[in-house]
Amino acid sequence: MVFYLFMLLLLLGSTLVFYSLSPYYAALGLMISSLFGCVVLTSLGLTFLALLLLLIYMGGMLVVFVYSSALSADRYPMVSNLGEVVLLFLLLSFWVLFIFEDFLESSTLFNLLSPLNDLSSLSVLYDYGGAYLLVGGLALLVVLIVALVVSYGSSLLALRSL
Amino acid sequence: MNRLVNAFLLTSLIAGTSLVIFSNHWFPIWLGLELSTLSIIPLLSYTSQSRSVEATLKYFLVQAFSAALLLNGAVLNLWISNSWDVNSITSPISYFIITAALIIKLGLAPCHFWFPDVLSGLPFLSTIIIACWQKIAPMFLLLSLSNLVSSEIIIVCSILSVLVGGWGGLNQISVRKILAYSSIGHLGWITCVAFFIPEVSYLLFLFYILNNTAILLICHNGSLYYLSSLSKSNVVPITAILFSIALLSLGGLPPLGGFINKVIPLIVFSLNGNNFIIPFFLIGSLISLFFYIRIVFNTSLTLFPQHSLNIVSFRTGNSSLSQPIISTLIPITIWGLLLLPIFFLFI
């Protein structure tokens, strides 16, 4: 039952991301959803993926997102529609609850709190799945070069100061 | 843009599309689609003009959304069928989500709205990449899925595409928008055969790419951005004549090569006894034939009191690097009907 509470809070975080007026609240929603995503993954036993998500998502991507929204957001932003977000979240969760009611009342098939379920398949990534690492690394190199080319150069594109 | 960066991005574009074509697992397919989308963003927006940047942004948003939808469908298929394999689509819901994502990526109706917008904001060489090369990967996926599951959604979307391609191109004066709507209509003709014999669709798609590339290269050479520039442009005289013939071939008139794109689907439909959908295709292609013939008529077949066509210039065009490519592609559009017996290996 607590498991479904964590997933509902994940949904709250996502609703906050897409429905809030100010990008800072969207970043808060990203933080909430990644945090509770980590909790969900940990309670399924996938601890390595949870730590990976926390480090890369919150430690890397979210910092970059907050800096770029601080540089590019409105000068006088509209602050918050938190009440509407919570109302939308409640509507969505009740809607899902009424569709999947019989599924939710059945016994859960998850293997809760048994550790290290993910490391056995993660090790394949470094062994037979080495090509995935290579192609993933090349794709990230392309992303880096694309980001640099798009944001390089003229004063029209440079980051402006507040 | 720096030549090394240009070469790197083109290489990764080709690598992304090849990754989609050559893999059996859904994850590299998604990776290849995202890689090809991401690597053409600088190629489309290297001139910092606001039209190109806006078109690039629209293109990126549509393609990223549909790639995420594709991954979602693949993960749903993993949940239901316990397999990441492309050849094991077992449930209709995952097939539908993946097909919807591919239809958005291709620009088939009813998800075609981004396509003329994006195409009319880009210069012609970028248009060739978007309209010809970027359709290879999603079309390949759509046809290989049609090998496994035959679903009527493809026929419905292709009928809508042909009708939209016809009616959408009627009141346009921008050549890029006309070619965008013609591309939507042609993709409708190509994908409808996928319901019956997907191998034939591959060949029709190849023919469509060659035809479209020839016309877009000629338009790039003469900078034919609007229909009014057909009276002021400077293409080599033989290219002017061949441009008109290639446009008629795109419309599907019989002795020219573009007729293959129309006659093979009709043969496939009538051999399978599915005569009901034929009038929809004929109506759509008749309407699109009107605006091809309007262009050819007003440039080559009428003499106005003023000079309406001043297209003769005996020097070669600006980018004469594309002249040999045009010279090899145009004969395919003119004599392509001689390739008709190849299709009877499959039917």
Short mmCIF file of C-alpha atoms in Angstrom, two decimals:
data_model
loop_
_atom_site.label_atom_id
_atom_site.label_comp_id
_atom_site.label_asym_id
_atom_site.label_seq_id
_atom_site.Cartn_x
_atom_site.Cartn_y
_atom_site.Cartn_z
CA MET A 1 0.00 0.00 0.00
CA VAL A 2 2.88 2.33 0.79
CA PHE A 3 4.25 1.40 -2.62
CA TYR A 4 1.23 2.91 -4.33
CA LEU A 5 1.58 6.03 -2.20
CA PHE A 6 5.09 6.48 -3.54
CA MET A 7 3.83 6.08 -7.10
CA LEU A 8 1.10 8.64 -6.46
CA LEU A 9 3.68 11.12 -5.23
CA LEU A 10 5.62 10.42 -8.42
CA LEU A 11 2.49 11.41 -10.34
CA LEU A 12 2.23 14.57 -8.21
CA GLY A 13 5.75 15.49 -9.18
CA SER A 14 5.06 14.98 -12.88
CA THR A 15 1.86 17.02 -12.71
CA LEU A 16 3.81 19.79 -11.05
CA VAL A 17 6.27 19.69 -13.93
CA PHE A 18 3.87 20.12 -16.75
CA TYR A 19 1.14 22.24 -15.22
CA SER A 20 2.91 24.87 -13.19
CA LEU A 21 3.28 28.43 -14.41
CA SER A 22 6.79 29.12 -13.22
CA PRO A 23 9.81 27.05 -14.26
CA TYR A 24 11.08 26.96 -10.71
CA TYR A 25 8.03 24.99 -9.63
CA ALA A 26 8.61 22.71 -12.59
CA ALA A 27 12.14 22.11 -11.35
CA LEU A 28 10.68 21.37 -7.90
CA GLY A 29 8.36 18.88 -9.55
CA LEU A 30 11.31 17.25 -11.32
CA MET A 31 13.07 16.93 -8.01
CA ILE A 32 10.02 15.40 -6.33
CA SER A 33 9.44 12.93 -9.16
CA SER A 34 13.07 11.83 -9.30
CA LEU A 35 13.19 11.43 -5.51
CA PHE A 36 10.10 9.29 -5.39
CA GLY A 37 11.19 7.42 -8.49
CA CYS A 38 14.29 6.49 -6.55
CA VAL A 39 12.19 5.37 -3.59
CA VAL A 40 10.02 3.23 -5.88
CA LEU A 41 13.07 1.65 -7.48
CA THR A 42 14.64 0.95 -4.11
CA SER A 43 11.55 -0.72 -2.77
CA LEU A 44 11.61 -2.99 -5.83
CA GLY A 45 15.15 -3.98 -4.97
CA LEU A 46 16.88 -2.07 -7.78
CA THR A 47 19.21 -0.04 -5.63
CA PHE A 48 21.90 0.63 -8.24
CA LEU A 49 19.46 2.17 -10.66
CA ALA A 50 18.06 4.35 -7.88
CA LEU A 51 21.48 5.71 -7.01
CA LEU A 52 22.26 6.23 -10.69
CA LEU A 53 19.03 8.14 -11.15
CA LEU A 54 19.69 10.31 -8.12
CA LEU A 55 23.25 11.17 -9.06
CA ILE A 56 22.76 11.86 -12.75
CA TYR A 57 19.29 13.34 -12.62
CA MET A 58 19.47 15.51 -9.54
CA GLY A 59 23.16 16.02 -9.38
CA GLY A 60 23.69 16.83 -13.03
CA MET A 61 20.66 17.52 -15.09
CA LEU A 62 18.63 19.40 -12.55
CA VAL A 63 21.46 21.77 -11.69
CA VAL A 64 21.84 22.60 -15.37
CA PHE A 65 18.09 23.05 -15.71
CA VAL A 66 17.90 25.43 -12.76
CA TYR A 67 20.80 27.52 -14.04
CA SER A 68 19.40 27.76 -17.56
CA SER A 69 15.92 28.65 -16.33
CA ALA A 70 17.41 31.28 -14.05
CA LEU A 71 19.09 32.83 -17.06
CA SER A 72 16.18 32.62 -19.44
CA ALA A 73 13.03 32.97 -17.38
CA ASP A 74 10.71 35.99 -17.31
CA ARG A 75 11.64 39.11 -15.48
CA TYR A 76 8.37 39.29 -13.54
CA PRO A 77 7.10 35.73 -13.43
CA MET A 78 3.66 34.62 -12.41
CA VAL A 79 4.38 32.72 -9.27
CA SER A 80 2.28 29.68 -8.67
CA ASN A 81 -0.92 27.81 -9.38
CA LEU A 82 -0.21 25.15 -6.80
CA GLY A 83 -3.88 24.67 -5.91
CA GLU A 84 -4.76 23.88 -9.53
CA VAL A 85 -1.84 21.48 -9.76
CA VAL A 86 -2.97 19.58 -6.69
CA LEU A 87 -6.54 19.51 -8.00
CA LEU A 88 -5.36 18.14 -11.34
CA PHE A 89 -3.27 15.55 -9.55
CA LEU A 90 -6.25 14.42 -7.47
CA LEU A 91 -8.44 14.19 -10.57
CA LEU A 92 -5.86 12.14 -12.44
CA SER A 93 -5.28 9.79 -9.54
CA PHE A 94 -9.00 9.21 -9.00
CA TRP A 95 -9.45 8.62 -12.70
CA VAL A 96 -6.70 5.99 -12.74
CA LEU A 97 -8.06 4.49 -9.52
CA PHE A 98 -11.50 3.99 -11.00
CA ILE A 99 -10.18 2.40 -14.18
CA PHE A 100 -7.70 0.03 -12.59
CA GLU A 101 -9.61 -0.75 -9.40
CA ASP A 102 -9.61 -4.52 -9.70
CA PHE A 103 -5.94 -4.56 -10.64
CA LEU A 104 -5.03 -2.56 -7.57
CA GLU A 105 -6.96 -4.78 -5.20
CA SER A 106 -5.27 -7.95 -6.37
CA SER A 107 -2.19 -9.20 -4.58
CA THR A 108 0.92 -7.42 -5.61
CA LEU A 109 3.29 -9.46 -7.69
CA PHE A 110 6.35 -7.43 -6.82
CA ASN A 111 9.33 -8.88 -5.08
CA LEU A 112 9.65 -6.15 -2.50
CA LEU A 113 12.86 -5.29 -0.70
CA SER A 114 15.05 -8.02 -2.12
CA PRO A 115 18.33 -6.39 -2.96
CA LEU A 116 20.67 -6.57 -5.92
CA ASN A 117 18.20 -7.72 -8.57
CA ASP A 118 19.61 -5.34 -11.11
CA LEU A 119 23.32 -6.04 -10.88
CA SER A 120 23.08 -9.39 -12.62
CA SER A 121 21.74 -7.84 -15.79
CA LEU A 122 23.80 -4.67 -15.42
CA SER A 123 26.99 -6.69 -15.69
CA VAL A 124 25.96 -7.80 -19.19
CA LEU A 125 26.19 -4.16 -20.26
CA TYR A 126 29.93 -4.25 -19.62
CA ASP A 127 30.44 -7.73 -21.07
CA TYR A 128 28.45 -8.74 -24.14
CA GLY A 129 26.70 -5.40 -24.39
CA GLY A 130 29.88 -3.40 -24.86
CA ALA A 131 28.59 -2.15 -28.19
CA TYR A 132 25.74 -0.40 -26.36
CA LEU A 133 28.27 1.51 -24.26
CA LEU A 134 30.23 2.46 -27.36
CA VAL A 135 27.20 3.64 -29.31
CA GLY A 136 25.80 5.41 -26.26
CA GLY A 137 29.08 7.21 -25.78
CA LEU A 138 29.17 8.24 -29.43
CA ALA A 139 25.60 9.49 -29.20
CA LEU A 140 26.52 11.59 -26.16
CA LEU A 141 29.49 13.01 -28.07
CA VAL A 142 27.12 14.01 -30.87
CA VAL A 143 24.81 15.64 -28.31
CA LEU A 144 27.73 17.61 -26.87
CA ILE A 145 28.81 18.87 -30.27
CA VAL A 146 25.23 19.74 -31.23
CA ALA A 147 24.72 21.68 -28.01
CA LEU A 148 27.97 23.58 -28.54
CA VAL A 149 27.22 24.39 -32.19
CA VAL A 150 23.69 25.56 -31.44
CA SER A 151 24.70 27.84 -28.60
CA TYR A 152 27.96 29.17 -30.04
CA GLY A 153 28.66 32.47 -31.50
CA SER A 154 26.74 35.58 -32.21
CA SER A 155 25.32 37.93 -29.66
CA LEU A 156 21.83 36.88 -30.60
CA LEU A 157 22.41 33.47 -29.14
CA ALA A 158 24.66 34.13 -26.17
CA LEU A 159 23.37 33.79 -22.66
CA ARG A 160 22.25 37.15 -21.44
CA SER A 161 22.89 38.57 -18.03
CA LEU A 162 20.04 39.45 -15.73
CA MET B 1 29.74 25.94 -40.33
CA ASN B 2 33.10 24.35 -39.77
CA ARG B 3 33.72 21.62 -42.33
CA LEU B 4 34.83 19.08 -39.77
CA VAL B 5 31.71 19.61 -37.68
CA ASN B 6 29.59 19.38 -40.82
CA ALA B 7 31.19 16.08 -41.80
CA PHE B 8 30.85 14.73 -38.26
CA LEU B 9 27.15 15.59 -38.10
CA LEU B 10 26.43 14.10 -41.52
CA THR B 11 28.28 10.94 -40.53
CA SER B 12 26.29 10.63 -37.34
CA LEU B 13 23.08 11.22 -39.29
CA ILE B 14 23.92 8.30 -41.59
CA ALA B 15 25.01 6.26 -38.55
CA GLY B 16 21.71 6.95 -36.79
CA THR B 17 19.62 5.83 -39.74
CA SER B 18 21.79 2.75 -40.24
CA LEU B 19 21.41 1.89 -36.56
CA VAL B 20 17.63 1.89 -37.01
CA ILE B 21 17.73 -0.27 -40.13
CA PHE B 22 20.19 -2.87 -38.90
CA SER B 23 18.93 -3.68 -35.44
CA ASN B 24 16.56 -6.24 -33.99
CA HIS B 25 16.16 -4.74 -30.55
CA TRP B 26 13.91 -1.76 -29.84
CA PHE B 27 16.48 0.18 -27.84
CA PRO B 28 19.01 0.82 -30.63
CA ILE B 29 16.10 1.72 -32.89
CA TRP B 30 15.03 4.46 -30.51
CA LEU B 31 18.67 5.48 -30.08
CA GLY B 32 19.19 5.71 -33.84
CA LEU B 33 16.03 7.76 -34.35
CA GLU B 34 17.04 10.21 -31.63
CA LEU B 35 20.61 10.37 -32.94
CA SER B 36 19.46 11.22 -36.45
CA THR B 37 17.05 13.84 -35.12
CA LEU B 38 19.66 15.43 -32.91
CA SER B 39 22.44 15.50 -35.46
CA ILE B 40 20.52 17.43 -38.08
CA ILE B 41 19.49 20.24 -35.75
CA PRO B 42 22.67 22.25 -36.43
CA LEU B 43 22.50 21.32 -40.10
CA LEU B 44 19.04 22.86 -40.35
CA SER B 45 19.69 25.97 -38.27
CA TYR B 46 23.25 26.97 -39.18
CA THR B 47 21.98 30.15 -40.83
CA SER B 48 20.67 32.01 -37.83
CA GLN B 49 17.61 33.26 -39.70
CA SER B 50 14.51 33.08 -37.57
CA ARG B 51 12.54 31.06 -40.13
CA SER B 52 15.09 28.27 -40.17
CA VAL B 53 15.45 28.23 -36.40
CA GLU B 54 11.69 28.12 -35.93
CA ALA B 55 11.35 25.27 -38.42
CA THR B 56 14.19 23.40 -36.71
CA LEU B 57 12.53 23.76 -33.33
CA LYS B 58 9.18 22.54 -34.62
CA TYR B 59 10.86 19.58 -36.29
CA PHE B 60 12.78 18.66 -33.16
CA LEU B 61 9.72 18.83 -30.90
CA VAL B 62 7.63 16.62 -33.19
CA GLN B 63 10.38 14.05 -33.70
CA ALA B 64 11.35 13.91 -30.02
CA PHE B 65 7.75 13.42 -28.96
CA SER B 66 7.21 10.62 -31.45
CA ALA B 67 10.48 8.90 -30.50
CA ALA B 68 9.41 8.95 -26.86
CA LEU B 69 6.05 7.50 -27.87
CA LEU B 70 7.87 4.77 -29.79
CA LEU B 71 9.96 3.88 -26.76
CA ASN B 72 6.83 3.83 -24.66
CA GLY B 73 5.18 1.39 -27.05
CA ALA B 74 8.29 -0.78 -27.12
CA VAL B 75 8.39 -0.94 -23.32
CA LEU B 76 4.69 -1.79 -23.27
CA ASN B 77 5.42 -4.57 -25.74
CA LEU B 78 8.21 -5.73 -23.42
CA TRP B 79 5.77 -5.89 -20.52
CA ILE B 80 3.20 -7.91 -22.45
CA SER B 81 5.36 -10.21 -24.53
CA ASN B 82 8.60 -10.38 -22.48
CA SER B 83 10.71 -9.61 -25.51
CA TRP B 84 12.60 -6.65 -26.89
CA ASP B 85 12.64 -8.25 -30.32
CA VAL B 86 11.22 -6.25 -33.21
CA ASN B 87 9.68 -9.37 -34.70
CA SER B 88 7.56 -10.16 -31.68
CA ILE B 89 4.76 -7.61 -31.61
CA THR B 90 2.07 -9.64 -29.95
CA SER B 91 -0.55 -7.28 -28.66
CA PRO B 92 -2.63 -4.78 -30.65
CA ILE B 93 -2.16 -1.93 -28.16
CA SER B 94 1.62 -1.88 -28.43
CA TYR B 95 1.41 -2.20 -32.20
CA PHE B 96 -0.95 0.74 -32.29
CA ILE B 97 1.25 2.97 -30.13
CA ILE B 98 4.35 2.16 -32.17
CA THR B 99 2.51 2.68 -35.45
CA ALA B 100 1.11 6.00 -34.23
CA ALA B 101 4.62 7.14 -33.36
CA LEU B 102 5.87 6.16 -36.81
CA ILE B 103 2.96 7.92 -38.51
CA ILE B 104 3.80 11.13 -36.64
CA LYS B 105 7.44 10.77 -37.66
CA LEU B 106 6.63 10.20 -41.31
CA GLY B 107 4.12 13.00 -41.62
CA LEU B 108 1.21 10.86 -42.79
CA ALA B 109 -2.24 12.30 -42.26
CA PRO B 110 -3.81 12.78 -39.70
CA CYS B 111 -0.45 13.75 -38.17
CA HIS B 112 0.82 15.74 -41.13
CA PHE B 113 0.38 19.29 -39.83
CA TRP B 114 4.00 19.87 -38.93
CA PHE B 115 5.34 18.84 -42.32
CA PRO B 116 4.51 21.80 -44.63
CA ASP B 117 5.35 24.21 -41.80
CA VAL B 118 8.80 22.75 -41.28
CA LEU B 119 9.56 22.32 -44.95
CA SER B 120 8.61 25.89 -45.88
CA GLY B 121 11.04 27.36 -43.38
CA LEU B 122 14.15 25.57 -44.58
CA PRO B 123 16.44 26.08 -47.59
CA PHE B 124 16.30 23.42 -50.27
CA LEU B 125 19.27 21.30 -49.28
CA SER B 126 17.87 20.92 -45.77
CA THR B 127 14.52 20.11 -47.37
CA ILE B 128 16.13 17.19 -49.17
CA ILE B 129 17.35 15.78 -45.86
CA ILE B 130 13.98 16.16 -44.14
CA ALA B 131 11.78 15.00 -47.01
CA CYS B 132 13.93 12.18 -48.37
CA TRP B 133 16.57 10.88 -45.99
CA GLN B 134 14.74 11.23 -42.68
CA LYS B 135 11.84 9.19 -43.96
CA ILE B 136 13.96 6.11 -44.59
CA ALA B 137 14.17 4.97 -40.97
CA PRO B 138 10.49 5.31 -39.93
CA MET B 139 9.30 3.94 -43.27
CA PHE B 140 11.57 0.94 -42.84
CA LEU B 141 10.15 0.30 -39.38
CA LEU B 142 6.57 0.71 -40.58
CA LEU B 143 7.08 -1.75 -43.43
CA SER B 144 8.85 -4.32 -41.28
CA LEU B 145 6.02 -4.13 -38.76
CA SER B 146 3.54 -4.60 -41.60
CA ASN B 147 5.28 -7.86 -42.36
CA LEU B 148 4.12 -9.16 -38.98
CA VAL B 149 0.75 -7.55 -38.29
CA SER B 150 -1.56 -6.31 -41.02
CA SER B 151 -3.74 -3.62 -39.58
CA GLU B 152 -6.22 -1.36 -41.27
CA ILE B 153 -4.86 1.77 -39.66
CA ILE B 154 -2.28 2.00 -42.43
CA ILE B 155 -4.94 2.03 -45.14
CA VAL B 156 -7.01 4.66 -43.31
CA CYS B 157 -3.99 6.90 -42.82
CA SER B 158 -2.86 6.49 -46.40
CA ILE B 159 -6.30 7.37 -47.79
CA LEU B 160 -6.34 10.47 -45.58
CA SER B 161 -2.81 11.32 -46.71
CA VAL B 162 -3.64 11.13 -50.39
CA LEU B 163 -6.72 13.31 -49.92
CA VAL B 164 -4.86 15.81 -47.73
CA GLY B 165 -1.96 15.89 -50.17
CA GLY B 166 -4.34 16.75 -52.95
CA TRP B 167 -6.50 19.36 -51.26
CA GLY B 168 -3.71 20.90 -49.24
CA GLY B 169 -1.55 21.77 -52.20
CA LEU B 170 -4.24 23.52 -54.19
CA ASN B 171 -3.87 27.16 -53.16
CA GLN B 172 -0.15 27.30 -52.54
CA ILE B 173 2.34 29.62 -54.18
CA SER B 174 5.40 28.50 -52.26
CA VAL B 175 7.19 25.68 -54.05
CA ARG B 176 8.33 24.11 -50.78
CA LYS B 177 4.77 23.86 -49.50
CA ILE B 178 3.62 22.35 -52.81
CA LEU B 179 6.37 19.76 -52.60
CA ALA B 180 5.50 19.10 -48.96
CA TYR B 181 1.88 18.31 -49.78
CA SER B 182 2.95 16.24 -52.76
CA SER B 183 5.26 14.31 -50.48
CA ILE B 184 2.39 13.63 -48.07
CA GLY B 185 0.27 12.34 -50.95
CA HIS B 186 3.05 10.13 -52.29
CA LEU B 187 3.70 8.61 -48.89
CA GLY B 188 0.00 7.78 -48.80
CA TRP B 189 0.31 5.86 -52.07
CA ILE B 190 3.42 4.05 -50.82
CA THR B 191 2.14 2.97 -47.44
CA CYS B 192 -1.19 1.61 -48.61
CA VAL B 193 0.56 -1.25 -50.39
CA ALA B 194 2.16 -2.18 -47.07
CA PHE B 195 -1.10 -3.72 -45.94
CA PHE B 196 -0.84 -6.29 -48.72
CA ILE B 197 2.78 -6.75 -49.89
CA PRO B 198 5.37 -4.76 -47.91
CA GLU B 199 8.25 -5.66 -50.23
CA VAL B 200 6.67 -3.71 -53.06
CA SER B 201 6.44 -0.70 -50.75
CA TYR B 202 10.21 -0.69 -50.35
CA LEU B 203 10.68 -0.38 -54.11
CA LEU B 204 8.02 2.31 -54.47
CA PHE B 205 9.63 4.24 -51.63
CA LEU B 206 13.02 4.07 -53.33
CA PHE B 207 11.49 5.40 -56.50
CA TYR B 208 9.78 8.22 -54.63
CA ILE B 209 13.07 9.23 -52.99
CA LEU B 210 14.90 9.39 -56.33
CA ASN B 211 12.10 11.38 -57.95
CA ASN B 212 11.79 13.85 -55.09
CA THR B 213 15.54 14.36 -54.76
CA ALA B 214 15.83 15.21 -58.45
CA ILE B 215 13.13 17.86 -58.25
CA LEU B 216 14.43 19.37 -55.03
CA LEU B 217 17.97 19.56 -56.44
CA ILE B 218 16.70 21.37 -59.53
CA CYS B 219 14.78 23.78 -57.32
CA HIS B 220 17.91 24.33 -55.22
CA ASN B 221 19.98 25.00 -58.33
CA GLY B 222 17.62 27.60 -59.68
CA SER B 223 16.52 28.95 -56.26
CA LEU B 224 12.89 28.35 -57.15
CA TYR B 225 11.39 29.28 -53.80
CA TYR B 226 8.13 30.67 -55.12
CA LEU B 227 6.13 30.03 -58.26
CA SER B 228 6.80 33.57 -59.41
CA SER B 229 10.51 32.85 -59.58
CA LEU B 230 9.89 30.37 -62.36
CA SER B 231 9.81 33.36 -64.67
CA LYS B 232 13.03 34.89 -63.42
CA SER B 233 15.25 31.97 -62.66
CA ASN B 234 18.53 30.93 -64.17
CA VAL B 235 18.72 27.24 -64.82
CA VAL B 236 20.41 25.58 -67.76
CA PRO B 237 17.85 25.21 -70.60
CA ILE B 238 17.86 21.42 -70.62
CA THR B 239 17.19 21.45 -66.88
CA ALA B 240 14.20 23.69 -67.45
CA ILE B 241 12.62 21.20 -69.83
CA LEU B 242 13.49 18.26 -67.60
CA PHE B 243 12.06 20.05 -64.56
CA SER B 244 8.69 20.24 -66.26
CA ILE B 245 8.87 16.58 -67.28
CA ALA B 246 9.96 15.55 -63.77
CA LEU B 247 7.00 17.45 -62.30
CA LEU B 248 4.64 15.60 -64.61
CA SER B 249 6.31 12.36 -63.57
CA LEU B 250 5.69 13.29 -59.94
CA GLY B 251 2.04 13.71 -60.86
CA GLY B 252 1.94 10.20 -62.24
CA LEU B 253 1.31 10.57 -65.92
CA PRO B 254 1.67 7.30 -67.85
CA PRO B 255 4.64 7.24 -70.13
CA LEU B 256 6.82 8.76 -67.39
CA GLY B 257 8.33 6.94 -64.45
CA GLY B 258 6.10 8.31 -61.74
CA PHE B 259 3.29 6.23 -63.11
CA ILE B 260 4.82 3.24 -61.30
CA ASN B 261 3.86 4.81 -57.97
CA LYS B 262 0.23 4.80 -59.08
CA VAL B 263 -0.17 1.68 -61.17
CA ILE B 264 1.49 -0.80 -58.81
CA PRO B 265 -0.78 -0.02 -55.84
CA LEU B 266 -3.81 -0.19 -58.13
CA ILE B 267 -2.71 -3.60 -59.42
CA VAL B 268 -2.12 -4.81 -55.86
CA PHE B 269 -5.55 -3.59 -54.73
CA SER B 270 -7.45 -5.15 -57.58
CA LEU B 271 -5.57 -8.44 -57.36
CA ASN B 272 -6.54 -8.62 -53.70
CA GLY B 273 -10.14 -7.82 -54.55
CA ASN B 274 -10.12 -4.58 -52.57
CA ASN B 275 -11.72 -2.31 -55.15
CA PHE B 276 -13.56 -0.11 -52.67
CA ILE B 277 -10.63 2.10 -51.69
CA ILE B 278 -9.45 2.77 -55.25
CA PRO B 279 -11.69 5.85 -55.89
CA PHE B 280 -10.28 7.67 -52.84
CA PHE B 281 -6.75 7.32 -54.13
CA LEU B 282 -7.74 8.35 -57.63
CA ILE B 283 -9.55 11.47 -56.40
CA GLY B 284 -6.61 12.55 -54.27
CA SER B 285 -4.04 12.05 -56.98
CA LEU B 286 -6.23 13.78 -59.55
CA ILE B 287 -6.37 16.90 -57.39
CA SER B 288 -2.61 16.88 -56.90
CA LEU B 289 -2.12 16.36 -60.63
CA PHE B 290 -3.94 19.65 -61.13
CA PHE B 291 -1.34 21.72 -59.37
CA TYR B 292 1.56 19.99 -61.11
CA ILE B 293 -0.02 20.60 -64.47
CA ARG B 294 -0.77 24.19 -63.50
CA ILE B 295 2.95 24.80 -62.95
CA VAL B 296 3.98 23.09 -66.18
CA PHE B 297 1.18 24.78 -68.14
CA ASN B 298 2.01 28.26 -66.98
CA THR B 299 5.71 27.89 -67.59
CA SER B 300 6.15 25.71 -70.64
CA LEU B 301 2.90 25.37 -72.49
CA THR B 302 1.63 28.94 -72.75
CA LEU B 303 3.08 32.08 -74.26
CA PHE B 304 1.96 35.23 -72.51
CA PRO B 305 2.18 38.65 -74.18
CA GLN B 306 4.92 39.47 -71.70
CA HIS B 307 7.73 36.99 -71.34
CA SER B 308 6.44 34.67 -68.66
CA LEU B 309 9.38 32.30 -68.76
CA ASN B 310 12.84 33.72 -68.81
CA ILE B 311 14.43 30.55 -67.76
CA VAL B 312 17.18 30.27 -70.37
CA SER B 313 20.71 30.86 -69.21
CA PHE B 314 23.59 29.30 -71.05
CA ARG B 315 25.98 29.39 -68.14
CA THR B 316 25.82 26.64 -65.54
CA GLY B 317 24.04 27.26 -62.28
CA ASN B 318 25.49 28.40 -58.99
CA SER B 319 26.00 25.06 -57.32
CA SER B 320 27.18 23.05 -60.24
CA LEU B 321 28.14 20.26 -57.89
CA SER B 322 24.54 19.11 -58.05
CA GLN B 323 24.36 19.02 -61.86
CA PRO B 324 25.81 15.48 -62.23
CA ILE B 325 23.44 14.23 -59.54
CA ILE B 326 20.48 15.78 -61.34
CA SER B 327 21.69 14.26 -64.59
CA THR B 328 21.69 10.78 -63.14
CA LEU B 329 18.38 11.09 -61.32
CA ILE B 330 16.30 12.65 -64.09
CA PRO B 331 16.48 9.66 -66.49
CA ILE B 332 15.04 7.49 -63.73
CA THR B 333 12.03 9.76 -63.53
CA ILE B 334 11.56 9.77 -67.29
CA TRP B 335 12.21 6.15 -68.21
CA GLY B 336 11.35 4.60 -64.88
CA LEU B 337 8.39 2.78 -66.37
CA LEU B 338 10.85 0.32 -67.88
CA LEU B 339 11.44 -0.91 -64.32
CA LEU B 340 7.86 -2.14 -64.12
CA PRO B 341 8.67 -5.86 -64.71
CA ILE B 342 10.72 -5.92 -61.47
CA PHE B 343 7.54 -5.52 -59.48
CA PHE B 344 6.03 -8.64 -60.99
CA LEU B 345 8.53 -10.72 -59.08
CA PHE B 346 6.67 -9.82 -55.93
CA ILE B 347 3.07 -9.76 -56.98
#
